[in-house]
Short mmCIF file of C-alpha atoms (C1' of nucleotides) in Angstrom, two decimals:
data_model
loop_
_atom_site.label_atom_id
_atom_site.label_comp_id
_atom_site.label_asym_id
_atom_site.label_seq_id
_atom_site.Cartn_x
_atom_site.Cartn_y
_atom_site.Cartn_z
CA MET E 1 301.18 115.25 220.30
CA ALA E 2 298.17 116.60 222.10
CA ASP E 3 295.78 114.00 220.88
CA ARG E 4 294.24 113.39 224.26
CA GLY E 5 292.43 115.72 226.57
CA ARG E 6 289.49 118.02 226.06
CA PRO E 7 289.59 119.52 222.57
CA ARG E 8 289.99 123.24 222.08
CA ARG E 9 286.68 124.94 221.46
CA PHE E 10 288.02 127.91 219.47
CA ASP E 11 289.93 128.16 216.24
CA ARG E 12 293.47 129.17 217.05
CA GLU E 13 294.20 130.85 213.73
CA ASN E 14 290.98 132.80 213.81
CA ALA E 15 291.69 133.96 217.33
CA LEU E 16 295.22 134.94 216.34
CA LYS E 17 293.90 136.91 213.43
CA SER E 18 291.50 138.77 215.69
CA ALA E 19 294.38 139.56 218.04
CA MET E 20 296.47 140.77 215.13
CA VAL E 21 293.76 143.16 214.00
CA LEU E 22 293.34 144.48 217.52
CA PHE E 23 297.09 145.04 218.00
CA TRP E 24 297.15 146.68 214.59
CA LYS E 25 294.34 149.01 215.58
CA LYS E 26 295.30 149.83 219.16
CA GLY E 27 298.98 149.05 219.46
CA TYR E 28 300.70 146.65 221.81
CA ALA E 29 300.20 148.59 225.02
CA GLY E 30 296.79 149.90 223.97
CA ALA E 31 295.31 146.45 223.45
CA SER E 32 294.48 145.23 226.94
CA LEU E 33 293.88 141.63 227.90
CA SER E 34 290.20 142.44 228.26
CA ASP E 35 290.16 143.85 224.75
CA LEU E 36 292.01 140.86 223.41
CA THR E 37 289.89 138.19 225.04
CA ALA E 38 286.73 140.00 223.98
CA ALA E 39 287.93 140.25 220.37
CA MET E 40 289.15 136.65 220.31
CA GLY E 41 286.00 135.32 221.94
CA ILE E 42 287.88 133.43 224.64
CA ASN E 43 288.76 133.78 228.33
CA SER E 44 292.20 134.72 229.52
CA PRO E 45 293.22 131.23 230.70
CA SER E 46 292.57 129.95 227.18
CA LEU E 47 294.66 132.76 225.76
CA TYR E 48 297.57 131.99 228.05
CA ALA E 49 297.30 128.25 227.45
CA ALA E 50 297.32 128.72 223.69
CA PHE E 51 299.78 131.59 223.28
CA GLY E 52 301.83 131.83 226.48
CA SER E 53 301.71 135.52 227.22
CA LYS E 54 300.61 138.84 225.81
CA GLU E 55 304.06 139.41 224.37
CA ALA E 56 304.21 135.96 222.78
CA LEU E 57 300.76 136.54 221.32
CA PHE E 58 301.95 139.83 219.86
CA ARG E 59 304.97 138.17 218.29
CA GLU E 60 302.75 135.59 216.64
CA ALA E 61 300.42 138.35 215.52
CA LEU E 62 303.39 140.22 214.08
CA ALA E 63 304.49 137.14 212.15
CA LEU E 64 300.98 136.68 210.83
CA TYR E 65 300.91 140.33 209.80
CA GLY E 66 304.10 139.83 207.84
CA LYS E 67 302.66 136.83 206.04
CA SER E 68 299.14 138.02 205.39
CA GLU E 69 299.29 141.79 205.13
CA SER E 70 302.68 143.05 204.04
CA GLY E 71 303.09 140.96 200.93
CA GLU E 72 301.41 143.51 198.73
CA ILE E 73 303.89 146.08 199.98
CA TRP E 74 307.13 144.15 199.74
CA GLU E 75 306.54 141.89 196.74
CA PRO E 76 307.37 144.60 194.21
CA ILE E 77 310.83 144.92 195.72
CA VAL E 78 311.51 141.39 194.53
CA THR E 79 309.36 141.23 191.43
CA GLY E 80 309.96 144.73 190.05
CA ARG E 81 311.93 144.43 186.84
CA THR E 82 313.79 147.63 187.48
CA ALA E 83 314.75 149.30 190.74
CA ARG E 84 312.46 152.15 189.87
CA GLU E 85 309.53 149.82 189.34
CA ALA E 86 310.43 148.08 192.58
CA ILE E 87 310.36 151.27 194.64
CA ALA E 88 307.33 152.69 192.85
CA GLY E 89 305.48 149.42 193.39
CA PHE E 90 306.53 149.38 197.02
CA LEU E 91 305.07 152.84 197.60
CA HIS E 92 302.00 152.13 195.50
CA GLY E 93 301.31 148.93 197.41
CA THR E 94 301.77 150.84 200.63
CA ALA E 95 299.17 153.42 199.65
CA ILE E 96 296.71 150.70 198.72
CA SER E 97 297.40 148.52 201.74
CA PHE E 98 297.27 151.37 204.25
CA THR E 99 293.80 152.43 203.11
CA ARG E 100 292.10 149.08 202.74
CA PRO E 101 288.46 149.41 203.85
CA GLY E 102 287.64 147.31 206.87
CA LYS E 103 291.24 147.13 208.03
CA PRO E 104 293.15 149.41 210.37
CA ALA E 105 294.94 152.25 208.61
CA GLY E 106 298.72 152.27 208.49
CA CYS E 107 301.25 149.66 209.46
CA LEU E 108 301.45 147.48 212.55
CA VAL E 109 305.24 147.55 212.46
CA VAL E 110 305.31 151.34 212.64
CA LEU E 111 302.33 151.95 214.90
CA GLY E 112 302.57 148.91 217.16
CA ALA E 113 304.91 150.27 219.82
CA LEU E 114 307.02 153.40 219.58
CA HIS E 115 308.00 154.07 223.16
CA ALA E 116 310.61 151.69 224.54
CA ASP E 117 309.13 151.81 228.00
CA ASP E 118 305.48 151.28 227.23
CA ALA E 119 304.98 147.87 228.73
CA GLY E 120 307.17 145.84 226.45
CA GLU E 121 310.64 147.13 225.80
CA ALA E 122 311.33 143.88 224.02
CA VAL E 123 308.33 144.31 221.73
CA CYS E 124 309.40 147.82 220.88
CA GLY E 125 312.87 146.56 220.05
CA ALA E 126 311.50 143.80 217.85
CA LEU E 127 309.52 146.32 215.83
CA ARG E 128 312.48 148.65 215.55
CA ASP E 129 314.58 145.75 214.28
CA LYS E 130 311.98 145.07 211.63
CA ARG E 131 312.02 148.70 210.55
CA VAL E 132 315.80 148.70 210.33
CA GLU E 133 315.60 145.53 208.26
CA ASN E 134 313.26 147.31 205.89
CA VAL E 135 315.85 149.97 205.13
CA ALA E 136 318.43 147.29 204.49
CA GLU E 137 316.08 145.43 202.17
CA ILE E 138 315.53 148.50 200.02
CA SER E 139 319.23 149.27 200.05
CA GLU E 140 320.02 145.73 198.89
CA ARG E 141 317.62 146.12 196.00
CA LEU E 142 319.40 149.27 194.94
CA LYS E 143 322.79 147.58 195.18
CA ARG E 144 321.45 144.81 193.00
CA ALA E 145 320.47 147.43 190.46
CA ILE E 146 324.03 148.75 190.52
CA ALA E 147 325.42 145.27 190.03
CA GLU E 148 323.10 144.79 187.08
CA GLY E 149 324.23 148.03 185.54
CA GLU E 150 320.87 149.73 185.91
CA LEU E 151 322.08 152.38 188.32
CA PRO E 152 325.49 154.06 188.59
CA PRO E 153 327.79 152.85 191.38
CA SER E 154 328.23 156.35 192.72
CA ILE E 155 324.77 156.63 194.23
CA ASP E 156 324.25 156.43 198.00
CA CYS E 157 322.07 153.34 198.38
CA ASP E 158 321.63 153.68 202.13
CA ALA E 159 320.59 157.30 201.87
CA ILE E 160 318.10 156.58 199.09
CA ALA E 161 316.72 153.60 200.99
CA SER E 162 316.36 155.68 204.15
CA PHE E 163 314.49 158.32 202.20
CA TYR E 164 311.96 155.95 200.68
CA VAL E 165 311.42 154.03 203.92
CA THR E 166 310.95 157.33 205.72
CA VAL E 167 308.23 158.29 203.27
CA GLN E 168 306.59 154.92 203.76
CA GLN E 169 306.71 155.25 207.54
CA GLY E 170 305.28 158.75 207.33
CA MET E 171 302.42 157.31 205.29
CA SER E 172 301.43 155.27 208.34
CA ILE E 173 300.93 158.49 210.28
CA GLN E 174 299.04 160.05 207.40
CA ALA E 175 296.84 157.00 207.05
CA ARG E 176 296.05 157.08 210.77
CA ASP E 177 295.15 160.72 210.43
CA GLY E 178 292.55 159.82 207.83
CA ALA E 179 294.40 160.53 204.59
CA SER E 180 292.57 159.08 201.60
CA ARG E 181 293.99 156.50 199.24
CA GLU E 182 294.31 159.21 196.60
CA THR E 183 296.33 161.36 198.98
CA LEU E 184 298.68 158.49 199.80
CA LEU E 185 299.09 157.70 196.12
CA ALA E 186 299.95 161.34 195.48
CA ILE E 187 302.52 161.17 198.26
CA ALA E 188 304.00 158.09 196.63
CA ASP E 189 304.18 159.95 193.34
CA GLY E 190 305.84 162.86 195.11
CA ALA E 191 308.52 160.57 196.44
CA MET E 192 309.09 159.05 193.02
CA ALA E 193 309.55 162.55 191.61
CA ALA E 194 312.92 162.49 193.34
CA TRP E 195 314.01 159.28 191.67
CA ASP E 196 315.91 160.54 188.65
CA ARG E 197 317.87 163.08 190.63
CA LEU E 198 318.64 160.59 193.40
CA THR E 199 319.82 157.87 191.04
CA THR E 200 321.88 159.94 188.66
CA ALA E 201 325.63 159.75 189.05
CA GLU E 202 327.10 162.71 190.87
CA SER E 203 330.21 164.27 189.38
CA THR E 204 331.02 165.93 192.71
CA MET U 1 294.90 186.63 242.76
CA ALA U 2 296.48 183.95 244.90
CA ASP U 3 298.48 186.31 247.01
CA ARG U 4 297.58 184.64 250.26
CA GLY U 5 298.09 181.13 251.49
CA ARG U 6 301.15 178.96 251.67
CA PRO U 7 303.45 179.68 248.73
CA ARG U 8 304.21 177.00 246.16
CA ARG U 9 307.47 175.29 246.89
CA PHE U 10 308.27 174.24 243.32
CA ASP U 11 308.78 176.21 240.14
CA ARG U 12 305.74 175.67 237.96
CA GLU U 13 307.52 176.31 234.67
CA ASN U 14 310.38 174.03 235.55
CA ALA U 15 307.98 171.29 236.54
CA LEU U 16 306.03 171.77 233.32
CA LYS U 17 309.21 171.53 231.31
CA SER U 18 310.11 168.28 233.04
CA ALA U 19 306.65 166.94 232.25
CA MET U 20 307.01 168.00 228.62
CA VAL U 21 310.29 166.15 228.27
CA LEU U 22 308.81 163.04 229.83
CA PHE U 23 305.72 163.10 227.57
CA TRP U 24 308.05 163.68 224.65
CA LYS U 25 310.14 160.68 225.60
CA LYS U 26 307.43 158.22 226.66
CA GLY U 27 304.23 159.45 225.05
CA TYR U 28 300.99 160.44 226.75
CA ALA U 29 299.89 156.99 227.84
CA GLY U 30 303.42 155.83 228.52
CA ALA U 31 304.16 158.57 231.01
CA SER U 32 302.47 157.46 234.21
CA LEU U 33 301.59 159.69 237.12
CA SER U 34 304.41 158.06 239.08
CA ASP U 35 306.84 158.88 236.28
CA LEU U 36 305.57 162.42 236.06
CA THR U 37 305.66 163.22 239.75
CA ALA U 38 309.14 161.70 240.01
CA ALA U 39 310.41 163.74 237.07
CA MET U 40 308.74 166.93 238.29
CA GLY U 41 309.91 166.44 241.87
CA ILE U 42 306.45 166.87 243.37
CA ASN U 43 303.64 164.73 244.79
CA SER U 44 300.48 164.01 242.89
CA PRO U 45 298.25 166.39 244.90
CA SER U 46 300.58 169.24 243.97
CA LEU U 47 300.41 168.19 240.33
CA TYR U 48 296.62 168.14 240.35
CA ALA U 49 296.40 171.44 242.23
CA ALA U 50 298.72 173.14 239.77
CA PHE U 51 297.66 171.56 236.47
CA GLY U 52 294.22 170.02 237.00
CA SER U 53 294.66 166.58 235.46
CA LYS U 54 297.06 164.48 233.44
CA GLU U 55 295.32 165.53 230.24
CA ALA U 56 295.44 169.23 231.15
CA LEU U 57 299.12 168.86 232.02
CA PHE U 58 299.75 167.27 228.64
CA ARG U 59 297.99 170.10 226.85
CA GLU U 60 300.15 172.64 228.65
CA ALA U 61 303.21 170.56 227.86
CA LEU U 62 302.15 170.48 224.22
CA ALA U 63 301.78 174.25 224.14
CA LEU U 64 305.22 174.63 225.73
CA TYR U 65 306.65 172.25 223.14
CA GLY U 66 305.23 174.40 220.38
CA LYS U 67 306.77 177.52 221.85
CA SER U 68 310.14 176.17 222.92
CA GLU U 69 310.98 173.32 220.58
CA SER U 70 309.25 173.62 217.24
CA GLY U 71 310.35 177.13 216.35
CA GLU U 72 313.49 175.94 214.64
CA ILE U 73 311.36 173.69 212.48
CA TRP U 74 308.59 176.05 211.48
CA GLU U 75 310.33 179.41 211.34
CA PRO U 76 311.78 178.80 207.87
CA ILE U 77 308.26 178.42 206.52
CA VAL U 78 307.69 182.07 207.38
CA THR U 79 311.16 183.46 206.93
CA GLY U 80 312.25 181.55 203.85
CA ARG U 81 312.56 183.99 200.97
CA THR U 82 311.41 181.43 198.46
CA ALA U 83 309.08 178.48 198.85
CA ARG U 84 311.97 176.19 198.12
CA GLU U 85 314.09 177.73 200.86
CA ALA U 86 311.10 177.53 203.17
CA ILE U 87 310.59 173.81 202.66
CA ALA U 88 314.30 173.03 202.61
CA GLY U 89 314.75 174.98 205.84
CA PHE U 90 311.77 173.21 207.35
CA LEU U 91 313.27 169.80 206.65
CA HIS U 92 316.76 170.90 207.62
CA GLY U 93 315.50 172.28 210.92
CA THR U 94 313.62 169.04 211.47
CA ALA U 95 316.76 166.96 211.02
CA ILE U 96 318.67 169.17 213.46
CA SER U 97 315.87 169.38 216.01
CA PHE U 98 315.07 165.66 215.95
CA THR U 99 318.67 164.72 216.76
CA ARG U 100 319.51 167.27 219.42
CA PRO U 101 321.75 165.63 222.04
CA GLY U 102 320.15 165.47 225.46
CA LYS U 103 316.63 165.74 224.10
CA PRO U 104 314.22 162.98 223.06
CA ALA U 105 314.48 162.06 219.39
CA GLY U 106 311.62 162.89 217.06
CA CYS U 107 308.52 164.98 217.57
CA LEU U 108 306.08 165.08 220.46
CA VAL U 109 303.20 165.84 218.11
CA VAL U 110 303.84 162.72 216.06
CA LEU U 111 304.94 160.34 218.81
CA GLY U 112 302.78 161.58 221.68
CA ALA U 113 299.66 159.50 221.07
CA LEU U 114 298.81 157.55 217.95
CA HIS U 115 296.06 155.23 219.11
CA ALA U 116 292.71 156.92 219.66
CA ASP U 117 291.83 154.62 222.49
CA ASP U 118 295.02 154.68 224.49
CA ALA U 119 293.79 156.50 227.55
CA GLY U 120 293.04 159.86 226.05
CA GLU U 121 290.99 159.88 222.91
CA ALA U 122 290.84 163.65 223.27
CA VAL U 123 294.62 163.96 223.48
CA CYS U 124 295.02 161.81 220.38
CA GLY U 125 292.55 164.01 218.55
CA ALA U 126 294.36 167.16 219.61
CA LEU U 127 297.63 165.86 218.21
CA ARG U 128 295.96 164.76 215.01
CA ASP U 129 294.48 168.23 214.61
CA LYS U 130 297.95 169.71 215.00
CA ARG U 131 299.32 167.40 212.34
CA VAL U 132 296.51 168.29 209.96
CA GLU U 133 297.23 171.97 210.63
CA ASN U 134 300.83 171.35 209.66
CA VAL U 135 299.82 170.16 206.21
CA ALA U 136 297.63 173.22 205.80
CA GLU U 137 300.45 175.52 206.86
CA ILE U 138 302.80 174.11 204.23
CA SER U 139 300.07 174.26 201.63
CA GLU U 140 299.39 177.90 202.44
CA ARG U 141 303.06 178.72 202.00
CA LEU U 142 302.96 177.14 198.55
CA LYS U 143 299.84 179.06 197.63
CA ARG U 144 301.58 182.23 198.68
CA ALA U 145 304.40 181.33 196.33
CA ILE U 146 301.88 180.98 193.51
CA ALA U 147 300.36 184.36 194.35
CA GLU U 148 303.83 185.88 194.27
CA GLY U 149 304.55 184.37 190.89
CA GLU U 150 307.27 182.09 192.17
CA LEU U 151 305.45 178.87 191.37
CA PRO U 152 303.01 178.09 188.57
CA PRO U 153 299.30 177.99 189.52
CA SER U 154 298.88 174.51 188.08
CA ILE U 155 300.75 172.72 190.88
CA ASP U 156 298.87 170.70 193.48
CA CYS U 157 299.70 172.50 196.70
CA ASP U 158 297.88 170.07 198.96
CA ALA U 159 299.62 167.06 197.44
CA ILE U 160 303.04 168.68 197.68
CA ALA U 161 302.37 169.74 201.26
CA SER U 162 301.20 166.23 202.15
CA PHE U 163 304.37 164.80 200.66
CA TYR U 164 306.73 167.02 202.61
CA VAL U 165 304.83 166.67 205.87
CA THR U 166 304.82 162.91 205.38
CA VAL U 167 308.59 162.92 205.02
CA GLN U 168 308.87 165.03 208.16
CA GLN U 169 306.61 162.68 210.10
CA GLY U 170 308.56 159.68 208.89
CA MET U 171 311.68 161.38 210.20
CA SER U 172 310.22 161.12 213.70
CA ILE U 173 310.15 157.35 213.34
CA GLN U 174 313.65 157.29 211.91
CA ALA U 175 314.93 159.49 214.72
CA ARG U 176 313.34 157.19 217.30
CA ASP U 177 315.01 154.26 215.62
CA GLY U 178 318.37 155.89 216.14
CA ALA U 179 319.02 157.51 212.77
CA SER U 180 321.91 159.95 212.92
CA ARG U 181 321.67 163.65 212.13
CA GLU U 182 323.55 162.98 208.91
CA THR U 183 321.02 160.36 207.89
CA LEU U 184 318.11 162.70 208.57
CA LEU U 185 319.82 165.47 206.62
CA ALA U 186 320.29 163.06 203.72
CA ILE U 187 316.60 162.20 203.91
CA ALA U 188 315.76 165.89 203.79
CA ASP U 189 317.97 166.26 200.73
CA GLY U 190 316.24 163.28 199.17
CA ALA U 191 312.88 164.94 199.61
CA MET U 192 314.16 168.18 198.13
CA ALA U 193 315.37 166.24 195.09
CA ALA U 194 311.71 166.04 194.12
CA TRP U 195 311.19 169.78 194.30
CA ASP U 196 311.77 170.83 190.72
CA ARG U 197 309.60 168.10 189.30
CA LEU U 198 306.83 168.73 191.83
CA THR U 199 306.76 172.47 191.26
CA THR U 200 306.98 172.55 187.50
CA ALA U 201 303.79 173.27 185.61
CA GLU U 202 302.19 170.17 184.16
CA SER U 203 300.92 170.39 180.61
CA THR U 204 298.75 167.33 181.22
"C1'" DT C 1 297.33 187.37 268.26
"C1'" DG C 2 293.73 184.39 265.78
"C1'" DA C 3 291.20 183.55 261.37
"C1'" DT C 4 291.68 182.55 256.61
"C1'" DT C 5 293.80 180.70 252.62
"C1'" DT C 6 296.66 177.79 250.01
"C1'" DA C 7 300.29 174.08 249.49
"C1'" DT C 8 302.24 170.23 251.36
"C1'" DT C 9 302.72 165.27 252.97
"C1'" DT C 10 300.77 160.86 253.81
"C1'" DA C 11 297.75 157.48 252.87
"C1'" DT C 12 294.81 155.95 250.34
"C1'" DC C 13 290.53 155.32 246.70
"C1'" DG C 14 288.10 152.29 243.06
"C1'" DA C 15 289.36 150.71 238.49
"C1'" DT C 16 292.09 148.28 235.59
"C1'" DC C 17 296.40 146.00 234.37
"C1'" DA C 18 298.68 141.24 233.04
"C1'" DA C 19 298.62 136.82 234.75
"C1'" DT C 20 296.76 132.43 237.62
"C1'" DA C 21 294.44 129.00 241.00
"C1'" DC C 22 291.06 126.07 241.06
"C1'" DA C 23 287.55 122.93 239.93
"C1'" DA C 24 284.22 121.30 236.57
"C1'" DA C 25 283.92 119.53 231.77
"C1'" DA C 26 285.22 116.87 227.74
"C1'" DA C 27 288.00 114.06 225.26
"C1'" DA C 28 291.26 109.37 224.85
"C1'" DG C 29 293.59 105.17 226.97
"C1'" DG C 30 293.14 101.16 229.68
"C1'" DC A 1 283.84 101.53 234.19
"C1'" DC A 2 288.17 104.46 235.98
"C1'" DT A 3 292.37 107.07 235.13
"C1'" DT A 4 294.77 110.49 232.58
"C1'" DT A 5 295.11 114.63 229.93
"C1'" DT A 6 293.82 119.04 228.37
"C1'" DT A 7 290.47 122.90 228.05
"C1'" DT A 8 286.96 125.42 229.96
"C1'" DG A 9 284.60 129.01 233.05
"C1'" DT A 10 284.81 131.46 237.37
"C1'" DA A 11 287.04 133.97 240.58
"C1'" DT A 12 291.07 136.14 241.94
"C1'" DT A 13 295.92 137.61 242.52
"C1'" DG A 14 299.33 141.53 243.45
"C1'" DA A 15 300.68 145.61 240.94
"C1'" DT A 16 299.79 149.82 239.00
"C1'" DC A 17 296.69 153.13 236.91
"C1'" DG A 18 294.72 158.18 237.50
"C1'" DA A 19 292.85 160.83 241.02
"C1'" DT A 20 291.59 162.36 246.19
"C1'" DA A 21 290.62 162.75 251.40
"C1'" DA A 22 292.40 164.28 255.40
"C1'" DA A 23 295.60 166.42 258.28
"C1'" DT A 24 299.49 169.41 258.67
"C1'" DA A 25 302.43 173.49 257.37
"C1'" DA A 26 303.26 178.14 255.83
"C1'" DA A 27 301.90 182.24 254.18
"C1'" DT A 28 298.49 186.85 254.45
"C1'" DC A 29 294.77 189.49 256.60
"C1'" DA A 30 292.24 191.54 260.37
#
DNA sequence: TGATTTATTTATCGATCAATACAAAAAAGG
DNA sequence: CCTTTTTTGTATTGATCGATAAATAAATCA
């Protein structure tokens, strides 16, 4: 399909990446069409022909972000040999990823759209869904650790997952405020200082 | 001054409070002049005559927020008899305050403006300054605890303060995502589970 | 009373927002 | 060649943004 007709003069993936970086830096509502077309090096009709709408472009940018930027953060959850290593790696990767030189600080999923009424209520909801998924993913990892006998069944997986995701989301704010990589790593260490107490069986 | 002339027909403090709630709910950029005038029950010329500009109105709203809404959060830092009680009370008050029925979830200082280029770079900077102050305030409380002999001098006050403020800032995101008061309280408990380890002297 | 002062209502202002109409340009099919 | 298809650049569209101009209304002062 689409073999005939005038060929596209710009690289779609490159343009998408530029859009992703701009959304990451300025948020969904903060990145105007003028900003986007300038960053992507195209005119608005080309943008609409290739991506459909601003919202559709954002959704593609979000998917690209997940593939290209969040791997370092979420891989340890799968690859960590223990739950502790998984969470520690998750927070460590966050600190590194959120302070990568030449890239916007913090996380697109957290900083992309926080107010449901900005311009895109749907976009805001999509990001919130992703954040809720993140808590579930951590919680699942902890439940796996229980099933494998690493952690006692009496622990509150959802509460622990909420705590660690909350720290990670707070790190986005800190990163935006200019916190150094060392500071974020110290914050990650601070969160891990709670690990033993959080994952020890309660006699209650 | 201002004894003559037609008297103002609206209550300035009430209008300011309405503006504060709207900024709190929708953010600085997200709250349009139409939204504001509708919520305040006045026309835009009255708003400009009474407050000067949207940015000036936001700054007054921010000051009102500090006086009327953040006391419950920050009082324990001063009144807590120990540093531990201070921090625990700070996080507890945060969980309560961020989930108060009938009020926007989360914190105006965190959610008000995160992208420096929204509409008000100055507003974004003002909020960032407030957040940086918050870290310093926690750190000072910890240093006081060292001076009073409660905590060992070898602890890293700035790192501990950054950790607890990060958790608190993450709680704004969680609250916006619909986390219950119980969940936020559990997150606060999770953060306090790190206390002993964070405040014990390191032999290094 | 009339003059002065301030707030109000109405009706905008220019700028910018996201999104398109339109016609010229660049390719393939016949 | 001519037709078809798709992209391009240019110029706008109506809506909304933050902010005001102008005229009227309601108070005090002389």
